[in-house]
C-alpha positions as a Python dict, from the first residue, in 0.01 Angstrom:
ca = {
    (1, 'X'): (0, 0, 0),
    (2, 'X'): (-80, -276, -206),
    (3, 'X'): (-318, -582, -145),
    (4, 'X'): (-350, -933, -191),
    (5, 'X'): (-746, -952, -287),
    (6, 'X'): (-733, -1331, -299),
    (7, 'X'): (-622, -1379, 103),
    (8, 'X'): (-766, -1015, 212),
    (9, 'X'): (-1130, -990, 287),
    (10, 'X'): (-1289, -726, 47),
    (11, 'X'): (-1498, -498, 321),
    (12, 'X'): (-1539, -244, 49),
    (13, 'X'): (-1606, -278, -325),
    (14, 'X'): (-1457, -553, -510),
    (15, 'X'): (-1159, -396, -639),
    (16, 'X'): (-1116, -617, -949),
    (17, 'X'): (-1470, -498, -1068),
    (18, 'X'): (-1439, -178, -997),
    (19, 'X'): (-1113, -188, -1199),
    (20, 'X'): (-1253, -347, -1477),
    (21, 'X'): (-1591, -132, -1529),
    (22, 'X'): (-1328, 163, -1468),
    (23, 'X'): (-1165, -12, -1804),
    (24, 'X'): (-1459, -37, -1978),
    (25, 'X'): (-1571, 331, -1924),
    (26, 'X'): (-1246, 498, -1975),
    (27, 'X'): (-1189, 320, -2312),
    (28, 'X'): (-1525, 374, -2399),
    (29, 'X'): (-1535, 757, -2326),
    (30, 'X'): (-1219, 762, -2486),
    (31, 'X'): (-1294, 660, -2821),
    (32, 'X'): (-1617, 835, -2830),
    (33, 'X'): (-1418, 1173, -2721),
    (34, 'X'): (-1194, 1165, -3007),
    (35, 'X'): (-1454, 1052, -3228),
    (36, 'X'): (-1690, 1388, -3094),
    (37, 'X'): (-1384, 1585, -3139),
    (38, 'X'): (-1262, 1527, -3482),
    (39, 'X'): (-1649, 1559, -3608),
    (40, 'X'): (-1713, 1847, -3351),
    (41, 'X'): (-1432, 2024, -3512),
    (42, 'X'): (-1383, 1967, -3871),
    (43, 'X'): (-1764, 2054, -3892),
    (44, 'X'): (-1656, 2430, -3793),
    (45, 'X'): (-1255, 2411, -3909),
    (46, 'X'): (-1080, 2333, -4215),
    (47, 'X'): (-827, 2037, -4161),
    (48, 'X'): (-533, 2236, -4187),
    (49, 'X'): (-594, 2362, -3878),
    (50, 'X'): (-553, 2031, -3727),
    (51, 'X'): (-137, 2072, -3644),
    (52, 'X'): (-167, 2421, -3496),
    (53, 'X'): (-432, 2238, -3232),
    (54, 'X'): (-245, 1956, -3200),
    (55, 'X'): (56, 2190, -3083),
    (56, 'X'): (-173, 2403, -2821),
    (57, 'X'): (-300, 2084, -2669),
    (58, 'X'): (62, 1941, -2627),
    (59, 'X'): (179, 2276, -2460),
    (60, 'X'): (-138, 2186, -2264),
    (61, 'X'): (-52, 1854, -2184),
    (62, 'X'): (260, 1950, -2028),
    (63, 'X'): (90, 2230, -1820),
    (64, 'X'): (-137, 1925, -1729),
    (65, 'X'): (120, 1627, -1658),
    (66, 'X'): (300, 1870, -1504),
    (67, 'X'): (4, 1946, -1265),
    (68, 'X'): (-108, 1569, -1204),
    (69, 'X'): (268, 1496, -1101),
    (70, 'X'): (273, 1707, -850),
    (71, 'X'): (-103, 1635, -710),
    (72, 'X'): (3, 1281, -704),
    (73, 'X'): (325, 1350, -544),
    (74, 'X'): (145, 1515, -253),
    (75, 'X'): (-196, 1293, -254),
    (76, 'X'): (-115, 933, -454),
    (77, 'X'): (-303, 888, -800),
    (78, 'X'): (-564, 676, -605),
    (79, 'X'): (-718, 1036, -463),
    (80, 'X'): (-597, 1217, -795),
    (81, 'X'): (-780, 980, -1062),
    (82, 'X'): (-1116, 993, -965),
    (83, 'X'): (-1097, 1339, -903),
    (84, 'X'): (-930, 1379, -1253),
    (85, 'X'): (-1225, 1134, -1451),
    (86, 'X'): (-1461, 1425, -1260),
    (87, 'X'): (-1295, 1685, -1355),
    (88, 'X'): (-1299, 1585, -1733),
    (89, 'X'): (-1689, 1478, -1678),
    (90, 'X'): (-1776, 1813, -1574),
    (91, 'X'): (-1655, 2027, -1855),
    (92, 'X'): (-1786, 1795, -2115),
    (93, 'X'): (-2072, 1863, -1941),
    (94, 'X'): (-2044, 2211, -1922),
    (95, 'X'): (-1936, 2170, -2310),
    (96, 'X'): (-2268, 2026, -2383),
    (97, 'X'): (-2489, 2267, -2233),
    (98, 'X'): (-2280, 2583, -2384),
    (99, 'X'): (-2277, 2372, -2758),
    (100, 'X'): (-2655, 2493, -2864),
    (101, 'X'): (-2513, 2876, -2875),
    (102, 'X'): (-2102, 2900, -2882),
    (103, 'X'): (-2057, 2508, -3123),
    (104, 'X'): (-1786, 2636, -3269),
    (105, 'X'): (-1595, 2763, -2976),
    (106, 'X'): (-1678, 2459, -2797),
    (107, 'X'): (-1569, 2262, -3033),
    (108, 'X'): (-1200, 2397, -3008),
    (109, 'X'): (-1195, 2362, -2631),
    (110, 'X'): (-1303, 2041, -2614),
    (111, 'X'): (-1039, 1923, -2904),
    (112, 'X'): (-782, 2056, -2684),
    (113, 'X'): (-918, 1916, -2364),
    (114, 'X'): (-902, 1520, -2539),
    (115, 'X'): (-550, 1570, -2680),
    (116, 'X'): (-401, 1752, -2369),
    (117, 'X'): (-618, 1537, -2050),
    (118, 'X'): (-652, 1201, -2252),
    (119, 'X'): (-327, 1040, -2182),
    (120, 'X'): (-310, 1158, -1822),
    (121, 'X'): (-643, 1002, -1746),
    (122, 'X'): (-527, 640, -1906),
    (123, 'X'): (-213, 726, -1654),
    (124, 'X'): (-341, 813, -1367),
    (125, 'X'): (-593, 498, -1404),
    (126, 'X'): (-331, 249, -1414),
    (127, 'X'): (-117, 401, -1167),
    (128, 'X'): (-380, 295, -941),
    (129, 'X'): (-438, -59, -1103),
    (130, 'X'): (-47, -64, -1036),
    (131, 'X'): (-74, 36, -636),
    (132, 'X'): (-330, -111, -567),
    (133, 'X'): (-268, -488, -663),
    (134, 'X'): (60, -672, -510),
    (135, 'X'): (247, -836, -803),
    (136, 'X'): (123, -1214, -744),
    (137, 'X'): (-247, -1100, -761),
    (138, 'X'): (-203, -824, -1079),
    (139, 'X'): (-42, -1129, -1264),
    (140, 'X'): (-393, -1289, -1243),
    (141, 'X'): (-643, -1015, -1262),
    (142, 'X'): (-455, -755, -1505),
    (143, 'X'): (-579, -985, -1846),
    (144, 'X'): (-963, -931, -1677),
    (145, 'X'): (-846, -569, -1647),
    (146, 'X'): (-749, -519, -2008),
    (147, 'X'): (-1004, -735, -2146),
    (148, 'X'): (-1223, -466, -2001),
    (149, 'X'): (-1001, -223, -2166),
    (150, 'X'): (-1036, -428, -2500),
    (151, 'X'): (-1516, -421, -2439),
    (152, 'X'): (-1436, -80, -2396),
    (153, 'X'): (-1385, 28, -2728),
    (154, 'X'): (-1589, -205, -2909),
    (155, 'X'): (-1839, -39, -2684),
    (156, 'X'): (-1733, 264, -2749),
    (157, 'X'): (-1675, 221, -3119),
    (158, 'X'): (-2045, 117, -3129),
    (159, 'X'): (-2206, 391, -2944),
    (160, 'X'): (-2022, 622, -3161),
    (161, 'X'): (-2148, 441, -3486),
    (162, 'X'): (-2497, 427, -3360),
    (163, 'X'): (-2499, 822, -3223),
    (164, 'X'): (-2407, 913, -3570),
    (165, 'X'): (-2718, 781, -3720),
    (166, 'X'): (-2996, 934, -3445),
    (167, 'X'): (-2845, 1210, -3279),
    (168, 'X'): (-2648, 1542, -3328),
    (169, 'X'): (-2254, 1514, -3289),
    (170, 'X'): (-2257, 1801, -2988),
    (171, 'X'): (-2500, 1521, -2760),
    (172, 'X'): (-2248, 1260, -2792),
    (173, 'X'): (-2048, 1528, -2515),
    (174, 'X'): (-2306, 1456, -2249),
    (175, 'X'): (-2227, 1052, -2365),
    (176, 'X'): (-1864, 1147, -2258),
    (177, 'X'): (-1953, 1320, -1901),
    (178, 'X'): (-2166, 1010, -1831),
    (179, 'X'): (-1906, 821, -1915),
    (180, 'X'): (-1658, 994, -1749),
    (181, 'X'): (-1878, 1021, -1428),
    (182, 'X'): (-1872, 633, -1417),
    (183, 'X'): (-1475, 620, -1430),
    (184, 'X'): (-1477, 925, -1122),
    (185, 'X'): (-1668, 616, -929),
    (186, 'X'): (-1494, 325, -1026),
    (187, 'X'): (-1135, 415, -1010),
    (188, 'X'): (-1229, 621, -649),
    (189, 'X'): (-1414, 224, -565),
    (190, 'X'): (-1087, 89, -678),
    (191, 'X'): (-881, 269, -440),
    (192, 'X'): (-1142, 202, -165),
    (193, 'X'): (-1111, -179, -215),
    (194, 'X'): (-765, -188, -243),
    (195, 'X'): (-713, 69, 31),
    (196, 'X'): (-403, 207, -202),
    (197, 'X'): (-464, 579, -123),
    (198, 'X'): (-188, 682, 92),
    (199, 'X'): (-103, 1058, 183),
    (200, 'X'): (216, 1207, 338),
    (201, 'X'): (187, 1286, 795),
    (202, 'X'): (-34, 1591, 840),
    (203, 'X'): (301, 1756, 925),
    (204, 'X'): (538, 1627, 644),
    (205, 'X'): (592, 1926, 404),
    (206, 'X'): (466, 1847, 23),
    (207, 'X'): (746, 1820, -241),
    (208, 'X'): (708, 2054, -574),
    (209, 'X'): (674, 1868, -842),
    (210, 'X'): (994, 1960, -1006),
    (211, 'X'): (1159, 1790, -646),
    (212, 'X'): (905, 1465, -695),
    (213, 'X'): (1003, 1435, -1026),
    (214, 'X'): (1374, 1466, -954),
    (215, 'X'): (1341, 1229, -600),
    (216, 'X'): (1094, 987, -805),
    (217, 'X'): (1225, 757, -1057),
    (218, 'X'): (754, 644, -1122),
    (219, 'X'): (748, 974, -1151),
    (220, 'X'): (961, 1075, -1414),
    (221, 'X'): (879, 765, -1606),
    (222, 'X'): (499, 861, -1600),
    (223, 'X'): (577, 1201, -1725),
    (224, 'X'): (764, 1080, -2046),
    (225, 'X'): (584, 796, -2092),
    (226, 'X'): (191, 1079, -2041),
    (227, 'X'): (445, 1320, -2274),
    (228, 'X'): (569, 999, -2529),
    (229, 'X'): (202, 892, -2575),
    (230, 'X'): (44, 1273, -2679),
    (231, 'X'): (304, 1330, -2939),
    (232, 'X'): (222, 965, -3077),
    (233, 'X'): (-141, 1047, -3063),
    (234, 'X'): (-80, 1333, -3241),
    (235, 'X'): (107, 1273, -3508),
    (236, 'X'): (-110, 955, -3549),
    (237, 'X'): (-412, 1184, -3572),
}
């Protein structure tokens, strides 16, 4: 269900907030991610093993997109993102308190964790930006949206800068569960305000997620566009 925030009265968070500090955090933790993981993991690997990686992340992006369709299928992506921004919080978190014994290790998982959840979480937020907001009112408050996007990784790009100069690479993963933890609240404030989380009757049986992707035209759209954007990424990287 989508909303009208101009002529609906906002009982719950402000949803245009909530969407934009959900910008500004999920740009942020992104850039500061792939910064972490490129430092985290050429400090303990030589560069060429950068494509064999990249491969085992996108065979884990698949696994993952292929996951996330089918949780948002059955629940809408305004219960799956904030789950999904908590999800990614807590093992960076667990990442961080494991990096003082097993770096090196850690530093693999978490490379494979950016490349493979990364585009899924910029997905999944925007799916809800999309739900949530009828046309008429997205038209007005998407450039506030994305200009949240845009602080985001000048933020982002700074705190990275400034980490490199006063603290160990490995810290910079409790930056990104922070971070993280801030998008789990925003985008699940976001679907609050907007009241866009709908879920199929108690009695309605759940589709796979082969079926949602063959009934859902969104569907299969996100999925090339989640499995489009991790290629780019990395061949880029």
């Amino acid at each position: 269900m989508t909303i009208d925030v101009e002529k609906t009265p906002t009982r719950g968070p402000n949803p245009v907030l909530a969407a934009t500090i959900a910008a500004v955090a999920m740009v942020a933790q992104h850039v500061i991610g792939k910064a972490t993981r490129d430092a985290l993991f050429l400090s303990h690997f030589p560069a060429s093993r950068l494509p064999l990686v990249l491969i085992v992340g996108s065979v884990v992006s698949a696994v993952v997109v292929y996951g996330t369709t089918r949780l948002v299928g059955r629940f809408g992506p305004a219960r799956v993102a904030p789950f999904a921004f908590a999800a990614h919080g807590l093992l960076a978190l667990v990442e961080w308190a494991l990096s003082s014994r097993f770096e090196a290790p850690v530093a693999l998982v978490f490379y494979v964790q950016t490349v493979a959840i990364g585009p899924p979480l910029v997905s999944a937020f925007w799916s809800v930006v999309s739900e949530g907001f009828d046309p008429h009112t997205a038209k007005k408050v998407i450039g506030r949206i994305g200009a949240g996007a845009a602080l985001g990784g000048i933020v982002g790009g700074a705190i990275a800068l400034g980490a490199s100069k006063v603290t160990t690479v490995p810290t910079m993963l409790g930056v990104v569960a922070r971070l993280s933890g801030v998008c789990a609240w925003a985008t699940s404030a976001l679907a609050r305000g907007t009241s866009s989380a709908t879920s199929p009757s108690p009695g309605a049986p759940s589709p796979s997620g082969l079926t949602a992707l063959r009934r859902t035209p969104y569907l299969r759209l996100l999925a090339l566009m989640v499995l489009l954007g991790a290629s780019t990424q990395g061949l880029l990287d």
